[in-house]
Amino acid sequence: MAKIRPSKGSPYARILGVGGYRPTRVVPNEVILETIDSSDEWIRSRSGIETRHWANDEETVAAMSVEASGKAIADAGITAEQIGAVVVSTVSHFKQTPAVATEIADKLGTDKAAAFDISAGCAGFGYGLTLAKGMVVEGSAEYVLVIGVERLSDLTDLEDRTTAFLFGDGAGAVVVGPSKEPAIGPTVWGSEGDKSETIKQTVPWTEYDSSGKFPAITQEGQAVFRWAVFEMAKVAKEALDAAGVTADELDVFIPHQANERIIDSMVKTLKLPESVTVARDVRTTGNTSAASIPLAMERLLATGEAKSGDTALVIGFGAGLVYAATVVTLP
């Protein structure tokens, strides 16, 4: 019986670079109020959102991903040819096959990198990061590009008072590569499919023609809020414990940018000290689902609110319901 040779990967993995792309069009709450009966004060008090970015026809899922990825690759100090795998998390690429990751890999100039899409909603970046870490450590790829990208404006019902103000577009990307020391902690992830109806697409694509209305994302706001605040705070604490990091040792908290009230409640429940920098990119970017964590990470580093080497807790949660949390060292 033949013996299989063990994999030759790195002992650890880390995020080496990060990049982001936000569409050029900035959409203030006043535009949203043209189609719903609400007020700027109500939107801000409920979500913290002041503006969001909406993509134009040229700012496709692939185009935004290429822009964000180019920045991440440059930030990591490598070339596109060194990328061994491209993992794209999105729920708003409307072509079932081929995966948009293959188009992105080609446009970036990778050398036949493995490329695939995953659908894990707002937890998608965490899922992709976990897969990338595994590939680097196992040895199937030395460098992995993880992209979170959405054009949620395409899936927004502008007459739905509960969701019309929430969603934005954009792309965030990171390069994951080898590390001599632990820099991506164990992932605490899972799903609660019994709650799948709380965030969903209104109708399947197969029913689009008969419904007469383009599918949109809808959610049960209060149920999602309670789940995110109480259950996801527990998951975040589990991720800290798994990494052997206490709240007092944490430098940065980067939760999914769903809603500022949820973020504030999680900070309180986790009892994070005031010294911890908390990402609040939701105020000007809105909820960009899979893109929200890398976009928030990129902005914190660009503004100097966070710095290279900081210890950050990241957690994504959303439709499924699914979640993923881990502790990382910032690039």
Coordinates of C-alpha atoms in Angstrom, one line a residue, residues 72-229:
A72 CA -4.6 44.1 -1.6
I73 CA -2.0 42.4 -3.8
A74 CA 0.1 45.6 -3.9
D75 CA -0.3 46.0 -0.1
A76 CA 0.9 42.4 0.4
G77 CA 4.0 43.1 -1.6
I78 CA 3.5 40.2 -4.0
T79 CA 2.4 39.8 -7.7
A80 CA -0.8 38.5 -9.1
E81 CA 1.1 35.5 -10.6
Q82 CA 1.9 34.3 -7.0
I83 CA -1.8 34.0 -6.1
G84 CA -2.6 30.3 -5.9
A85 CA -6.4 30.6 -5.2
V86 CA -9.1 33.2 -5.5
V87 CA -12.1 32.8 -3.2
V88 CA -15.1 35.2 -3.8
S89 CA -18.0 35.6 -1.4
T90 CA -21.0 37.2 -2.9
V91 CA -24.8 36.8 -3.1
S92 CA -25.3 39.4 -5.9
H93 CA -23.5 37.9 -8.9
F94 CA -26.5 36.9 -11.0
K95 CA -24.8 34.4 -13.3
Q96 CA -25.0 30.9 -11.7
T97 CA -22.1 29.6 -13.7
P98 CA -19.2 30.1 -14.3
A99 CA -18.1 31.5 -11.0
V100 CA -17.2 35.2 -11.1
A101 CA -13.9 34.2 -9.3
T102 CA -12.6 32.7 -12.5
E103 CA -13.2 36.0 -14.4
I104 CA -11.5 38.0 -11.6
A105 CA -8.5 35.6 -11.5
D106 CA -8.0 36.0 -15.2
K107 CA -8.4 39.8 -15.2
L108 CA -5.8 40.1 -12.4
G109 CA -3.3 38.0 -14.4
T110 CA -3.0 35.1 -12.0
D111 CA -1.2 32.0 -13.2
K112 CA -4.2 29.7 -13.5
A113 CA -5.1 30.1 -9.9
A114 CA -7.9 27.9 -8.4
A115 CA -11.0 30.1 -8.3
F116 CA -14.5 29.6 -6.9
D117 CA -17.4 31.5 -5.3
I118 CA -19.1 30.9 -2.0
S119 CA -22.5 32.0 -0.8
A120 CA -22.5 32.6 2.9
G121 CA -24.1 36.1 3.0
C122 CA -22.7 38.5 5.6
A123 CA -20.5 35.8 7.1
G124 CA -19.0 35.1 3.7
F125 CA -15.7 36.9 4.4
G126 CA -15.1 34.9 7.5
Y127 CA -15.9 31.6 5.6
G128 CA -13.4 32.6 2.9
L129 CA -10.7 33.6 5.4
T130 CA -11.0 30.2 7.1
L131 CA -10.7 28.4 3.8
A132 CA -7.7 30.5 2.8
K133 CA -6.0 29.8 6.1
G134 CA -6.5 26.1 5.5
M135 CA -5.0 26.2 2.0
V136 CA -1.9 28.1 3.1
V137 CA -1.3 25.8 6.1
E138 CA -2.1 22.7 4.1
G139 CA 0.1 23.8 1.2
S140 CA -2.3 23.8 -1.7
A141 CA -1.6 27.5 -2.2
E142 CA 1.1 29.8 -0.9
Y143 CA -1.0 33.0 -1.3
V144 CA -4.8 33.1 -1.4
L145 CA -6.9 36.1 -2.4
V146 CA -10.2 36.4 -0.4
I147 CA -12.8 38.8 -1.8
G148 CA -16.1 40.0 -0.3
V149 CA -18.1 41.8 -3.0
E150 CA -21.8 42.9 -3.3
R151 CA -24.1 45.0 -5.5
L152 CA -26.9 44.9 -3.1
S153 CA -28.5 47.9 -4.8
D154 CA -29.7 45.4 -7.4
L155 CA -31.5 43.4 -4.7
T156 CA -33.0 46.4 -2.8
D157 CA -36.7 47.1 -2.7
L158 CA -36.8 50.9 -2.5
E159 CA -40.4 50.8 -1.3
D160 CA -39.7 48.5 1.6
R161 CA -39.5 50.8 4.6
T162 CA -37.6 48.2 6.7
T163 CA -34.7 47.6 4.3
A164 CA -34.6 50.3 1.6
F165 CA -32.1 52.4 3.6
L166 CA -29.8 49.5 4.6
F167 CA -27.8 48.3 1.7
G168 CA -24.8 49.5 -0.2
D169 CA -22.3 48.2 -2.8
G170 CA -18.6 47.6 -2.7
A171 CA -15.7 45.2 -2.7
G172 CA -13.1 44.3 -0.1
A173 CA -10.2 42.0 -0.5
V174 CA -7.3 40.5 1.5
V175 CA -4.3 38.4 0.6
V176 CA -3.6 35.5 3.0
G177 CA -0.1 34.0 3.0
P178 CA 2.4 32.1 5.1
S179 CA 3.4 33.2 8.7
K180 CA 6.0 32.2 11.1
E181 CA 3.7 32.7 14.1
P182 CA -0.1 32.4 14.6
A183 CA -1.9 35.4 13.1
I184 CA -5.4 34.0 12.3
G185 CA -7.0 32.3 15.2
P186 CA -9.4 29.4 15.3
T187 CA -12.7 30.1 13.6
V188 CA -16.0 29.8 15.5
W189 CA -18.6 29.3 12.8
G190 CA -21.9 27.6 12.1
S191 CA -25.5 27.9 10.9
E192 CA -29.0 28.0 12.2
G193 CA -31.2 27.0 9.3
D194 CA -34.3 27.0 11.4
K195 CA -34.1 30.8 11.2
S196 CA -33.6 31.0 7.5
E197 CA -36.8 32.9 6.9
T198 CA -35.7 35.9 8.9
I199 CA -33.4 37.1 6.1
K200 CA -34.2 36.0 2.6
Q201 CA -34.7 36.7 -1.1
T202 CA -38.4 37.6 -1.7
V203 CA -38.9 35.1 -4.5
P204 CA -36.7 32.5 -6.2
W205 CA -35.3 33.4 -9.7
T206 CA -37.6 30.7 -11.1
E207 CA -40.7 32.7 -10.0
Y208 CA -39.4 36.1 -11.1
D209 CA -41.3 36.2 -14.4
S210 CA -44.6 35.2 -12.8
S211 CA -44.3 37.5 -9.9
G212 CA -43.7 40.6 -12.0
K213 CA -41.4 42.1 -9.4
F214 CA -37.6 41.7 -9.3
P215 CA -36.4 39.7 -6.3
A216 CA -35.2 41.7 -3.3
I217 CA -33.8 41.0 0.1
T218 CA -36.2 41.2 3.0
Q219 CA -35.8 40.6 6.7
E220 CA -37.6 40.4 10.0
G221 CA -35.8 43.3 11.6
Q222 CA -36.5 42.7 15.3
A223 CA -35.8 39.0 15.1
V224 CA -32.4 39.6 13.4
F225 CA -31.5 42.3 15.9
R226 CA -32.2 40.1 18.9
W227 CA -30.2 37.2 17.3
A228 CA -27.3 39.3 16.4
V229 CA -27.0 41.1 19.7

